[in-house]
PDB file of C-alpha atoms and ligand atoms in Angstrom:
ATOM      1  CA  UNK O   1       0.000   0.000   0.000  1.00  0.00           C
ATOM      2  CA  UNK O   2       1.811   3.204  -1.254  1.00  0.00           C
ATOM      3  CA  UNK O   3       1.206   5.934   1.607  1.00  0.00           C
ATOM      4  CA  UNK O   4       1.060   9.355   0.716  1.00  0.00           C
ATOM      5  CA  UNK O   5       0.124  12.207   3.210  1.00  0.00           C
ATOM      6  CA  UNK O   6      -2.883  12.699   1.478  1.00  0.00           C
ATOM      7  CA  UNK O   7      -3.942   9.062   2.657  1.00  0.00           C
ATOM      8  CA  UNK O   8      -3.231  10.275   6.207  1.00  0.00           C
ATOM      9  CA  UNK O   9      -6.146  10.896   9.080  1.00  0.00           C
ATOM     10  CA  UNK O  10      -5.037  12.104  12.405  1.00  0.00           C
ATOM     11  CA  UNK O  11      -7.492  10.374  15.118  1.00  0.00           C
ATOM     12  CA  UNK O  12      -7.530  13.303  17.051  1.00  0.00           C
ATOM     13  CA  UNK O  13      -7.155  11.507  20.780  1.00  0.00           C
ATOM     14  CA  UNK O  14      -3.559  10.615  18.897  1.00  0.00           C
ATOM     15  CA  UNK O  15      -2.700  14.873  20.489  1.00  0.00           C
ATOM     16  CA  UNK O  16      -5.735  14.767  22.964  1.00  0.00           C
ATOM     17  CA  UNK O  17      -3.514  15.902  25.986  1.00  0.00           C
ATOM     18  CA  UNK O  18      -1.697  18.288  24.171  1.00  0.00           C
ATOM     19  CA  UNK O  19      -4.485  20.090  22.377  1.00  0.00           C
ATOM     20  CA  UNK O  20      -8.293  20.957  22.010  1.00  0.00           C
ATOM     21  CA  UNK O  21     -10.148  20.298  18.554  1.00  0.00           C
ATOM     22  CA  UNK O  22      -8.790  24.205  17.289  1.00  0.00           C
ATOM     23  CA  UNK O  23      -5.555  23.777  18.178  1.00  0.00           C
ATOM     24  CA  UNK O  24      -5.203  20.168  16.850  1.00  0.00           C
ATOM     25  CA  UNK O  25      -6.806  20.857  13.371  1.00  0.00           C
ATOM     26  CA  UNK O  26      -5.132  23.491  12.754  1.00  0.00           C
ATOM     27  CA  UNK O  27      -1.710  22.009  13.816  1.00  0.00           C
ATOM     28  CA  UNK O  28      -2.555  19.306  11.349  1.00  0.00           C
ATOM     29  CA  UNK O  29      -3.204  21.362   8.625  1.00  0.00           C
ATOM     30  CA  UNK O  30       0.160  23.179   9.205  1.00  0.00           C
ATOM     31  CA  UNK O  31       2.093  20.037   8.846  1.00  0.00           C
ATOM     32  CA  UNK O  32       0.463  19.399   5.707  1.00  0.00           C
ATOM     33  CA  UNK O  33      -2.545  16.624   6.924  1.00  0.00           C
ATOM     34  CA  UNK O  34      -5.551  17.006   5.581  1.00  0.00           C
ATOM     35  CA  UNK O  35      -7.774  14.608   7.458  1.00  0.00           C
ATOM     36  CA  UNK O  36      -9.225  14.107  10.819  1.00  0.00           C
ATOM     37  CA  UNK O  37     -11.311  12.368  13.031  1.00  0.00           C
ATOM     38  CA  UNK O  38     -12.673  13.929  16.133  1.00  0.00           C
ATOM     39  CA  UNK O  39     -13.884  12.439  19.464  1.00  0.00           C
ATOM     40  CA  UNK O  40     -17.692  13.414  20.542  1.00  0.00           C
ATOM     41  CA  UNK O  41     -16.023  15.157  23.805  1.00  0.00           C
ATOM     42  CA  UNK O  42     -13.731  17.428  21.598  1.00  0.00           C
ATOM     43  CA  UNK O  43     -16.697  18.532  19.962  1.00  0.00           C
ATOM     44  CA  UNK O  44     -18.776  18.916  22.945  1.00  0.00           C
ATOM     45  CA  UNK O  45     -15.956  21.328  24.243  1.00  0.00           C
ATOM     46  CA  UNK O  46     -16.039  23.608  21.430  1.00  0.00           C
ATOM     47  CA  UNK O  47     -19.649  23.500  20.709  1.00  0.00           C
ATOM     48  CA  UNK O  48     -20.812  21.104  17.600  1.00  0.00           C
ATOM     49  CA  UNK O  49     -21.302  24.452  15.299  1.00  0.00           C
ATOM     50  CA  UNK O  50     -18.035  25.412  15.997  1.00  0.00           C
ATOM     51  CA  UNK O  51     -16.377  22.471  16.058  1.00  0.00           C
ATOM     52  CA  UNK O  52     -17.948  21.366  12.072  1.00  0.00           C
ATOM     53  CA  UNK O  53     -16.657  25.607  11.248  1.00  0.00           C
ATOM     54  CA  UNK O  54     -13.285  24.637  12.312  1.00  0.00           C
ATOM     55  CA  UNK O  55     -12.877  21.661  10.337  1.00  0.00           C
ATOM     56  CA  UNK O  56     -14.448  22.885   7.363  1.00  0.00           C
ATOM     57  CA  UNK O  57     -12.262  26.717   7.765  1.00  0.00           C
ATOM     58  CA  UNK O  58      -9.211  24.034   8.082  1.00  0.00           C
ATOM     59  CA  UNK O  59     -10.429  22.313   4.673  1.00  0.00           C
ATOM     60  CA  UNK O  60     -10.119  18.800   6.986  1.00  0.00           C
ATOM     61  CA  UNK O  61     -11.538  15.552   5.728  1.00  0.00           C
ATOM     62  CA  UNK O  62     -13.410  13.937   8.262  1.00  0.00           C
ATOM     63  CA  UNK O  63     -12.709  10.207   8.479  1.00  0.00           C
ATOM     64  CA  UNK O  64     -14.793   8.689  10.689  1.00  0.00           C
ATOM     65  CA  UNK O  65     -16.884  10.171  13.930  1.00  0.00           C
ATOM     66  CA  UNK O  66     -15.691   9.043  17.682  1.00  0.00           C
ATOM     67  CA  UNK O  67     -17.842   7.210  18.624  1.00  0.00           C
ATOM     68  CA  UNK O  68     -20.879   5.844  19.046  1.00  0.00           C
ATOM     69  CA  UNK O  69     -21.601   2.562  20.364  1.00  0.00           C
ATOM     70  CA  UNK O  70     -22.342   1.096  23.490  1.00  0.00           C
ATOM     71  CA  UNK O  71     -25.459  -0.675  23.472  1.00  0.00           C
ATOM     72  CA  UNK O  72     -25.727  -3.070  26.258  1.00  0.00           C
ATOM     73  CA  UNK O  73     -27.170  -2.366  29.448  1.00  0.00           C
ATOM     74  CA  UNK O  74     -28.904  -3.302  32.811  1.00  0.00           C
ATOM     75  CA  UNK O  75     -31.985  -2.379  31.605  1.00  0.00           C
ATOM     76  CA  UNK O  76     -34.351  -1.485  29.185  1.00  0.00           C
ATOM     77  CA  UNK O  77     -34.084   1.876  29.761  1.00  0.00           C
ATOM     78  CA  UNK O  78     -30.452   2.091  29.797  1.00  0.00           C
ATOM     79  CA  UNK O  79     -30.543   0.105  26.294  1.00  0.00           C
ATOM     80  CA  UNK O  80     -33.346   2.868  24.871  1.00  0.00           C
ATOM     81  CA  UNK O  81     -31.519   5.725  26.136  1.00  0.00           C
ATOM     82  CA  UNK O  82     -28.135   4.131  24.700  1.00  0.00           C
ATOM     83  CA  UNK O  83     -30.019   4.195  21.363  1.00  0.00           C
ATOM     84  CA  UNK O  84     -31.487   7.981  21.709  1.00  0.00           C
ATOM     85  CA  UNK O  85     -27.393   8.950  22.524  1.00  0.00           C
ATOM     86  CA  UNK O  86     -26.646   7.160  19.093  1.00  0.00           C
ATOM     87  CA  UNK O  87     -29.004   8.732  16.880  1.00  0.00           C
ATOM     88  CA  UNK O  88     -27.355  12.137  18.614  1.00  0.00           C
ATOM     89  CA  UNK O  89     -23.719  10.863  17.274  1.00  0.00           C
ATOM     90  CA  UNK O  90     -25.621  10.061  14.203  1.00  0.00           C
ATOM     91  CA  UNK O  91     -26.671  14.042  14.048  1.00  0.00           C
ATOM     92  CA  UNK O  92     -23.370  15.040  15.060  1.00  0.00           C
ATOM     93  CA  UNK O  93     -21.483  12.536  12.662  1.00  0.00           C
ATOM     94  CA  UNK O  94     -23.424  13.800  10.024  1.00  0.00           C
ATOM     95  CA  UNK O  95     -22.824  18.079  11.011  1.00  0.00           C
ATOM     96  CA  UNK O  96     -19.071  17.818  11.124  1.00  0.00           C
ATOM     97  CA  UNK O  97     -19.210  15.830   8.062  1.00  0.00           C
ATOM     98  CA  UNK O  98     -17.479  12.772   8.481  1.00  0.00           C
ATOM     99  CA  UNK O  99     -17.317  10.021   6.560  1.00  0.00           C
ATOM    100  CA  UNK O 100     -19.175   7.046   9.072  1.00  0.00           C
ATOM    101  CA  UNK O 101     -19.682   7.100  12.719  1.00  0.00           C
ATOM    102  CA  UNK O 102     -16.935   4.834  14.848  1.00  0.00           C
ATOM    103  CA  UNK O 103     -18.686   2.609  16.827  1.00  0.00           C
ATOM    104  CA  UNK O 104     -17.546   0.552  20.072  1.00  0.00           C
ATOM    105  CA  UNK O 105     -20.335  -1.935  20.558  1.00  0.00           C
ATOM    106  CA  UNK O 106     -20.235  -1.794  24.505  1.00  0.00           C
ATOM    107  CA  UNK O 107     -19.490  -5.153  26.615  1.00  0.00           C
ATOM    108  CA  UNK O 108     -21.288  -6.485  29.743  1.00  0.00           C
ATOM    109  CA  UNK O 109     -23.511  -4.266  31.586  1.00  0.00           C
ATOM    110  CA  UNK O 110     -23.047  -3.870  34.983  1.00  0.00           C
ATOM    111  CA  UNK O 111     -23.417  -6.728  37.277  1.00  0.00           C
ATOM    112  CA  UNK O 112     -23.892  -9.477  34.162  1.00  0.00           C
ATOM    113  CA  UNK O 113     -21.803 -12.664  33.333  1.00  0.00           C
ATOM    114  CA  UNK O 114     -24.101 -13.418  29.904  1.00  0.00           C
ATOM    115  CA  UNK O 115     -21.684 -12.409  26.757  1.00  0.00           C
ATOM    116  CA  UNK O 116     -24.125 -13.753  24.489  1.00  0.00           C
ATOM    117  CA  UNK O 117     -26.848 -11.732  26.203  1.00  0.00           C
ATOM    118  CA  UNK O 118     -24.453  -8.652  25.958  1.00  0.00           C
ATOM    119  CA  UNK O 119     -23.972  -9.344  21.629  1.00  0.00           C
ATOM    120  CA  UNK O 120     -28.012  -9.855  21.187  1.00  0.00           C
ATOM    121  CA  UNK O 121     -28.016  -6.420  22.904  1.00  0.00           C
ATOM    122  CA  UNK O 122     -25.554  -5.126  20.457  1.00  0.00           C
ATOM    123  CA  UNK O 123     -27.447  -6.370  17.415  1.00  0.00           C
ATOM    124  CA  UNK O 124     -30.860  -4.993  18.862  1.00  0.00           C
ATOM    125  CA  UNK O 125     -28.829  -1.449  19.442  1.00  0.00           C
ATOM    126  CA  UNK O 126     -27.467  -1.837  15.898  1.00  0.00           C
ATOM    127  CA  UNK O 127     -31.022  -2.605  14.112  1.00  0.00           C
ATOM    128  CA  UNK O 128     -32.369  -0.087  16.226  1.00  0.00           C
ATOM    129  CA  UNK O 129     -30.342   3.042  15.066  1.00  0.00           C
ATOM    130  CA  UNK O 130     -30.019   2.003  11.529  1.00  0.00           C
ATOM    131  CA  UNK O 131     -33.199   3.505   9.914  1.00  0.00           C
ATOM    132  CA  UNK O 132     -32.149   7.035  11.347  1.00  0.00           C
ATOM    133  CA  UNK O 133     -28.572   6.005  10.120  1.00  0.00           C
ATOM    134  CA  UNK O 134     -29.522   5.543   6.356  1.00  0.00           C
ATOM    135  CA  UNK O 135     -31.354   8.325   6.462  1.00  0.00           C
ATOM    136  CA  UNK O 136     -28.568  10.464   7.614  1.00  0.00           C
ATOM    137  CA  UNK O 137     -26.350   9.265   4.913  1.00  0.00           C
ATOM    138  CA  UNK O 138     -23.980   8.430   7.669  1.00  0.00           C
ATOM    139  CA  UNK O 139     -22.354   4.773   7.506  1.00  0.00           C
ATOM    140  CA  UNK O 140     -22.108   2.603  10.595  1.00  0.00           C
ATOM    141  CA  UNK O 141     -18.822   1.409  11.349  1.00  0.00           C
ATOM    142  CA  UNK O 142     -18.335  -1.552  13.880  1.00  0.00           C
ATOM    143  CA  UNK O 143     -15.223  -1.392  15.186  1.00  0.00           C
ATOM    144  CA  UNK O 144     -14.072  -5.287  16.215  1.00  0.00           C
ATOM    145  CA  UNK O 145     -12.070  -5.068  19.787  1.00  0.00           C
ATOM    146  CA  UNK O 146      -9.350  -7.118  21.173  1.00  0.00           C
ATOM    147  CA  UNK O 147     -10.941  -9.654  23.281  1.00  0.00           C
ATOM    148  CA  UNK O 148      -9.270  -8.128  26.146  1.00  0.00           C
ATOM    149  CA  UNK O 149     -11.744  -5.728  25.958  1.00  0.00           C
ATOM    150  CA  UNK O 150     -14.438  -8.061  25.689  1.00  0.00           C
ATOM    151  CA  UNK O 151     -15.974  -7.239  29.361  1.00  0.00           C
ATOM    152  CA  UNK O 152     -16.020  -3.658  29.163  1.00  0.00           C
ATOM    153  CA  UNK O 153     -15.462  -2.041  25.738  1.00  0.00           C
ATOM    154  CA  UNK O 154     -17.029  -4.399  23.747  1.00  0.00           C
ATOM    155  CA  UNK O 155     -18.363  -7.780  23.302  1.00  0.00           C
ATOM    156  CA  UNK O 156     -17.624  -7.561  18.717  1.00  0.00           C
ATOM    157  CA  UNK O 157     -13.966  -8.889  18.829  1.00  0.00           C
ATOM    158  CA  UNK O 158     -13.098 -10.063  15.599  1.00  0.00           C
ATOM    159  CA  UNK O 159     -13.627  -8.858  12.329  1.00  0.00           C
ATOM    160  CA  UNK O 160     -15.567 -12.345  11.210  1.00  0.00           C
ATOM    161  CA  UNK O 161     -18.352 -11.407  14.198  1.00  0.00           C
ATOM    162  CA  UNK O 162     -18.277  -8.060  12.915  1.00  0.00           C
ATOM    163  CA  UNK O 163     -19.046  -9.028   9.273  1.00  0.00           C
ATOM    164  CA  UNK O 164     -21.677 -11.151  10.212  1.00  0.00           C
ATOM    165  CA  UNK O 165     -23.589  -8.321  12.272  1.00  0.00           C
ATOM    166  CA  UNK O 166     -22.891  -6.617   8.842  1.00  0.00           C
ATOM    167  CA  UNK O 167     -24.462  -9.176   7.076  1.00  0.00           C
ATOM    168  CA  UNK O 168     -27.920  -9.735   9.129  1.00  0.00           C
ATOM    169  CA  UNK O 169     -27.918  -5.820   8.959  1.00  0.00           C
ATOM    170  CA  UNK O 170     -27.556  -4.950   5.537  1.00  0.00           C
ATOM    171  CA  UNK O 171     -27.033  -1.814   3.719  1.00  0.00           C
ATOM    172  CA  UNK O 172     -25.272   1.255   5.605  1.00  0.00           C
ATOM    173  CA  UNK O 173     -23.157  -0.318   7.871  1.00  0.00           C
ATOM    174  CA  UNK O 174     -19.970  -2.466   7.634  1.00  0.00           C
ATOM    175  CA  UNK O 175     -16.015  -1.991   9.442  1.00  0.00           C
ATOM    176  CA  UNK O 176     -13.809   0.073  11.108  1.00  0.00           C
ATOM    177  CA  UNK O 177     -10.230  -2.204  10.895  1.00  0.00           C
ATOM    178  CA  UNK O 178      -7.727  -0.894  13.564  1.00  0.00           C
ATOM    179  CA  UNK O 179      -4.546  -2.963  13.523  1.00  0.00           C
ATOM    180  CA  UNK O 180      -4.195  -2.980  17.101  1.00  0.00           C
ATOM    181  CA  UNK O 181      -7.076  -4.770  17.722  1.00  0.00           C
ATOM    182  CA  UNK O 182      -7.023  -7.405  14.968  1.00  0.00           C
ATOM    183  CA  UNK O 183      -3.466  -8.118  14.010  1.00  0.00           C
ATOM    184  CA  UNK O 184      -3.147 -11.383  16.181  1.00  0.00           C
ATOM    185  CA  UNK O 185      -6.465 -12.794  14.635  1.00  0.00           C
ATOM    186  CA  UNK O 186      -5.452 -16.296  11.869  1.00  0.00           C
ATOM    187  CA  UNK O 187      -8.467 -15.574  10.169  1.00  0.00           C
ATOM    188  CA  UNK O 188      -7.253 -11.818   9.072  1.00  0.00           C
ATOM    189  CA  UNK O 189      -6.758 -12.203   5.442  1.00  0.00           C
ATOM    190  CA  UNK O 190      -9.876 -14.070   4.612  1.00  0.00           C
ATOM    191  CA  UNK O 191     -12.017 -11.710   6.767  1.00  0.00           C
ATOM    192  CA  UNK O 192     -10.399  -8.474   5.156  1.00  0.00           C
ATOM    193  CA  UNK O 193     -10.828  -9.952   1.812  1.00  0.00           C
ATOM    194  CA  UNK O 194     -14.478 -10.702   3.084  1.00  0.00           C
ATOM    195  CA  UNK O 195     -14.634  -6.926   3.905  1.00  0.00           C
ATOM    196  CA  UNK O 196     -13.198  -5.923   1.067  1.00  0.00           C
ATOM    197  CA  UNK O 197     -15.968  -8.258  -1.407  1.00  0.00           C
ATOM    198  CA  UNK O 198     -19.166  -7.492   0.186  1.00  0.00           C
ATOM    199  CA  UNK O 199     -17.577  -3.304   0.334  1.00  0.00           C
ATOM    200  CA  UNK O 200     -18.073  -3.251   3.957  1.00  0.00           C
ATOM    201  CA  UNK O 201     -14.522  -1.436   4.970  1.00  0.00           C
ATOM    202  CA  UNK O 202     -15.118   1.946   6.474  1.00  0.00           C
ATOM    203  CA  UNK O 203     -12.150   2.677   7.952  1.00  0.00           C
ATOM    204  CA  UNK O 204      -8.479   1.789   8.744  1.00  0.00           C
ATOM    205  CA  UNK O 205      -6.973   2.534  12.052  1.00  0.00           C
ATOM    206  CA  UNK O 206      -3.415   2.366  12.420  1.00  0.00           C
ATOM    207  CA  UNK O 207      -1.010   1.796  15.740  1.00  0.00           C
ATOM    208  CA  UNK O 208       1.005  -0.437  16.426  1.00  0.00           C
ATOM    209  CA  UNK O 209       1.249  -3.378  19.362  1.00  0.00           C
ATOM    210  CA  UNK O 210       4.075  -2.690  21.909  1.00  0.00           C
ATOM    211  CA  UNK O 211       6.267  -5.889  23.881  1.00  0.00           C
ATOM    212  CA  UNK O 212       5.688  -5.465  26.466  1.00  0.00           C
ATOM    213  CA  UNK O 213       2.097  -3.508  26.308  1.00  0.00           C
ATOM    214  CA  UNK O 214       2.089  -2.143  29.882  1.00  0.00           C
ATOM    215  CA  UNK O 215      -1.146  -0.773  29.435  1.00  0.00           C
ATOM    216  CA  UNK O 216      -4.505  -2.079  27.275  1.00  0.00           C
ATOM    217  CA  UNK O 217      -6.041   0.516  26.768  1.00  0.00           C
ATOM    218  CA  UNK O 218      -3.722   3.905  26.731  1.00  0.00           C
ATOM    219  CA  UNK O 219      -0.026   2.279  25.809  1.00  0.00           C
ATOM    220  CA  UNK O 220      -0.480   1.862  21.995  1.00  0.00           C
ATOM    221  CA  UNK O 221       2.174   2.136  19.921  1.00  0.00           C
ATOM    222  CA  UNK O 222       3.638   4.633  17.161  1.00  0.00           C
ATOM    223  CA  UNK O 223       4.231   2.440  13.982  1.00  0.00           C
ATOM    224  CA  UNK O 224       7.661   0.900  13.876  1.00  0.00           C
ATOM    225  CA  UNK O 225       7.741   0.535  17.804  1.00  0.00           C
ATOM    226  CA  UNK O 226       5.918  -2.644  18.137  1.00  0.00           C
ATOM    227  CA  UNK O 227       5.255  -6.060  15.975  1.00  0.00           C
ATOM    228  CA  UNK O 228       2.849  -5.272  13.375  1.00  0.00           C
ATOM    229  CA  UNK O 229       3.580  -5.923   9.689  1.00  0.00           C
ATOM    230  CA  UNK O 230       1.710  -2.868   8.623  1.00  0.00           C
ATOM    231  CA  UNK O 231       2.951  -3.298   5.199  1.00  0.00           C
ATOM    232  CA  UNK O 232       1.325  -6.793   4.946  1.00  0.00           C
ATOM    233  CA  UNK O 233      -1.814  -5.634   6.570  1.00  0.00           C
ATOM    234  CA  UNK O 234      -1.819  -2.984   4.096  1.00  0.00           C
ATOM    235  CA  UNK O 235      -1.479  -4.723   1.154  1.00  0.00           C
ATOM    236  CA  UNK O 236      -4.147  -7.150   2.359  1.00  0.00           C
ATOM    237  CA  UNK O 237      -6.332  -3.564   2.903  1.00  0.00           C
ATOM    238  CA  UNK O 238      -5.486  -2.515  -0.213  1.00  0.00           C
ATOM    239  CA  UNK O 239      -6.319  -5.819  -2.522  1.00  0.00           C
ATOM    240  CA  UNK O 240      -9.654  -6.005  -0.838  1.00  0.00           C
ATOM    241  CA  UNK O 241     -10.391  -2.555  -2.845  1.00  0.00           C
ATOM    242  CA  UNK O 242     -10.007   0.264  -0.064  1.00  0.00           C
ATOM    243  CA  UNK O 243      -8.567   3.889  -1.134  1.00  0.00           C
ATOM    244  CA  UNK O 244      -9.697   5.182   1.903  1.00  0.00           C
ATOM    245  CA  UNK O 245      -8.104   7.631   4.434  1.00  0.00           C
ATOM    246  CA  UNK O 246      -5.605   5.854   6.825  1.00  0.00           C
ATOM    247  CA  UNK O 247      -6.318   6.873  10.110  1.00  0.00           C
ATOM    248  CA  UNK O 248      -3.353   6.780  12.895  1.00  0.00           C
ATOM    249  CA  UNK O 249      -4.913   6.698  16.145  1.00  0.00           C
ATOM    250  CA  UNK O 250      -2.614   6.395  19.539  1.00  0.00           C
ATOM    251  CA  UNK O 251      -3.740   6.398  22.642  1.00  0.00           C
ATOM    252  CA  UNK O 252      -0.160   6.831  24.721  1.00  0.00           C
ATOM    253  CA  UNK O 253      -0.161   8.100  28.608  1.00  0.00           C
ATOM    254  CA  UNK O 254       3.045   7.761  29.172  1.00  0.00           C
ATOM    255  CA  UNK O 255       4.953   8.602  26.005  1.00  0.00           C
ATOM    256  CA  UNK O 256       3.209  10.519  23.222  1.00  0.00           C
ATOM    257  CA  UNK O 257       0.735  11.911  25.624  1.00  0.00           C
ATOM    258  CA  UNK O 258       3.778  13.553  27.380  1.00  0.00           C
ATOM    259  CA  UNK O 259       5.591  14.584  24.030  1.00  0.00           C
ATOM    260  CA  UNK O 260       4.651  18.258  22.166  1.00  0.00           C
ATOM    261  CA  UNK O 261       1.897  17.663  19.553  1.00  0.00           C
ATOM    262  CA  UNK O 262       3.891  18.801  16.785  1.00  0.00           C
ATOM    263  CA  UNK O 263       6.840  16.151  17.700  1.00  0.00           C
ATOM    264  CA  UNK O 264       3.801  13.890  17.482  1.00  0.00           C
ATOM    265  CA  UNK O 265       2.655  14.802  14.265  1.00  0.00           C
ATOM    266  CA  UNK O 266       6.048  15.225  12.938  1.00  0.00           C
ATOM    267  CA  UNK O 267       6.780  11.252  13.711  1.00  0.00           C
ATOM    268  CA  UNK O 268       3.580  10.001  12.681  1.00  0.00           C
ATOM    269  CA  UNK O 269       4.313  11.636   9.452  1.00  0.00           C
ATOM    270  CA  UNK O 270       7.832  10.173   9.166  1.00  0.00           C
ATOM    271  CA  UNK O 271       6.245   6.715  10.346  1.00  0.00           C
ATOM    272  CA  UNK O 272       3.963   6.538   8.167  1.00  0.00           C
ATOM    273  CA  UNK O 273       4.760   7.351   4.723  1.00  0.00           C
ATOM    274  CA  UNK O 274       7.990   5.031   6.002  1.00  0.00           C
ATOM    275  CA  UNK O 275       5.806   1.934   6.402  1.00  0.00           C
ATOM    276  CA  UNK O 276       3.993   1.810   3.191  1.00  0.00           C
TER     277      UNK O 276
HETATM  278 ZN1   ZN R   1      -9.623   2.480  16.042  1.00  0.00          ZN
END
């Protein structure tokens, strides 16, 4: 996969320490990136009207919407007003103009040992939220988790169980493939080719998988740091037909967290258009 800086998305929790959604946009349009993808808080802290001005003043591709998602719940109320909260990142999605909404499914409510209870509540979320979806124009994109996260993030860990969501579901909705969460799987090439054959990929997420990882959720790697063949991924990406954005998204408390944002940026440029 030949990557260009035009291919490049910043996942803007990559420089969520260092900077709000202004000051991140427009450091990534002065180094030359022309893509983002903003988390629902970022927005909230500007204001959504604001938020879709900035991007747009910034001439910013949106590449996917952070995130909706998390369906499961103790109740039936919690599960309804987890669906009302999604049609809002629907809205919002659709205002700042990205491409599909993110979404992490959710894992076991509260209290509950019943994973298969927790995925029928993830495909009654999904089917739920669809309609308003579709009529937003505004693609789905499940997001398969490492099973680590299986408990708390979400209960969709594998790109197969994502694709067959996708396929009970039907149009407007499909994948969201983030190396760190499915470069371990066997199954990878078939499922991406899957993807890739029924045009379900929505997004690619890049970061790479640190030895040791001393945290699950927040020590994810810069590309090159860790064991990921992102060129073989890629090329797997790229014969199953996506031209999409590439999206680098790192999450990174204790190293690129702690760095300036435009040291960040500066690698992740380096990094990536070395990795193609
Ligand atoms: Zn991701």
């Amino acid at each position: 996969m030949i990557m260009k800086i035009e291919d490049l998305s910043i996942n803007l929790a990559t420089v969520r320490q260092q900077w709000n959604l202004q000051e991140a946009v427009e450091a990534c349009a002065r180094h030359g990136i022309t893509a983002v993808d903003p988390w629902r808080d970022q927005v909230a802290a500007c204001g959504l009207a604001e938020a879709a001005r900035i991007i747009k003043a910034n001439g910013m591709r949106v590449s996917g919407y952070c995130r909706g998602g998390m369906f499961p719940a103790a109740d039936a109320a919690g599960r309804q007003a987890a669906i009302d909260d999604n049609r809002r990142a629907i809205d919002e999605a659709a205002t700042v103009g990205a491409q599909c909404l993110v979404l992490v499914v959710g894992g076991l409510p509260p209290g509950s040992r019943d994973m298969p209870a927790a995925r029928h509540m993830v495909a009654d979320g999904l089917a739920a939220i669809l309609a308003h979806a579709r009529a937003s124009n505004m693609p789905l994109a499940i997001e398969p988790l490492h099973p680590m996260y299986a408990a708390d993030r979400a209960c969709v860990n594998t790109l197969s169980q994502a694709l067959d969501l996708c396929d009970d579901l039907g149009e407007g909705v499909g994948v969201a493939i983030d190396t760190y969460h499915v470069w371990w799987d066997p199954d990878l090439a078939a499922q991406i080719a899957r993807a890739g054959a029924a045009n379900r990929i929505l997004g690619y997420h890049i970061c790479d998988w640190l030895v040791p990882t001393k945290d699950i959720l927040l020590d994810r790697g810069m590309m090159g740091d860790g064991v990921i063949d992102f060129r073989h991924v890629g090329s797997m990406i790229e014969k199953a037909g996506y031209r999409g954005l590439v999206e680098v998204e790192i999450f990174s408390a204790e190293n690129w967290w702690k760095r300036p944002g435009d040291d960040v940026l500066r690698t992740v440029i380096e990094r990536f258009t070395a990795i193609a």
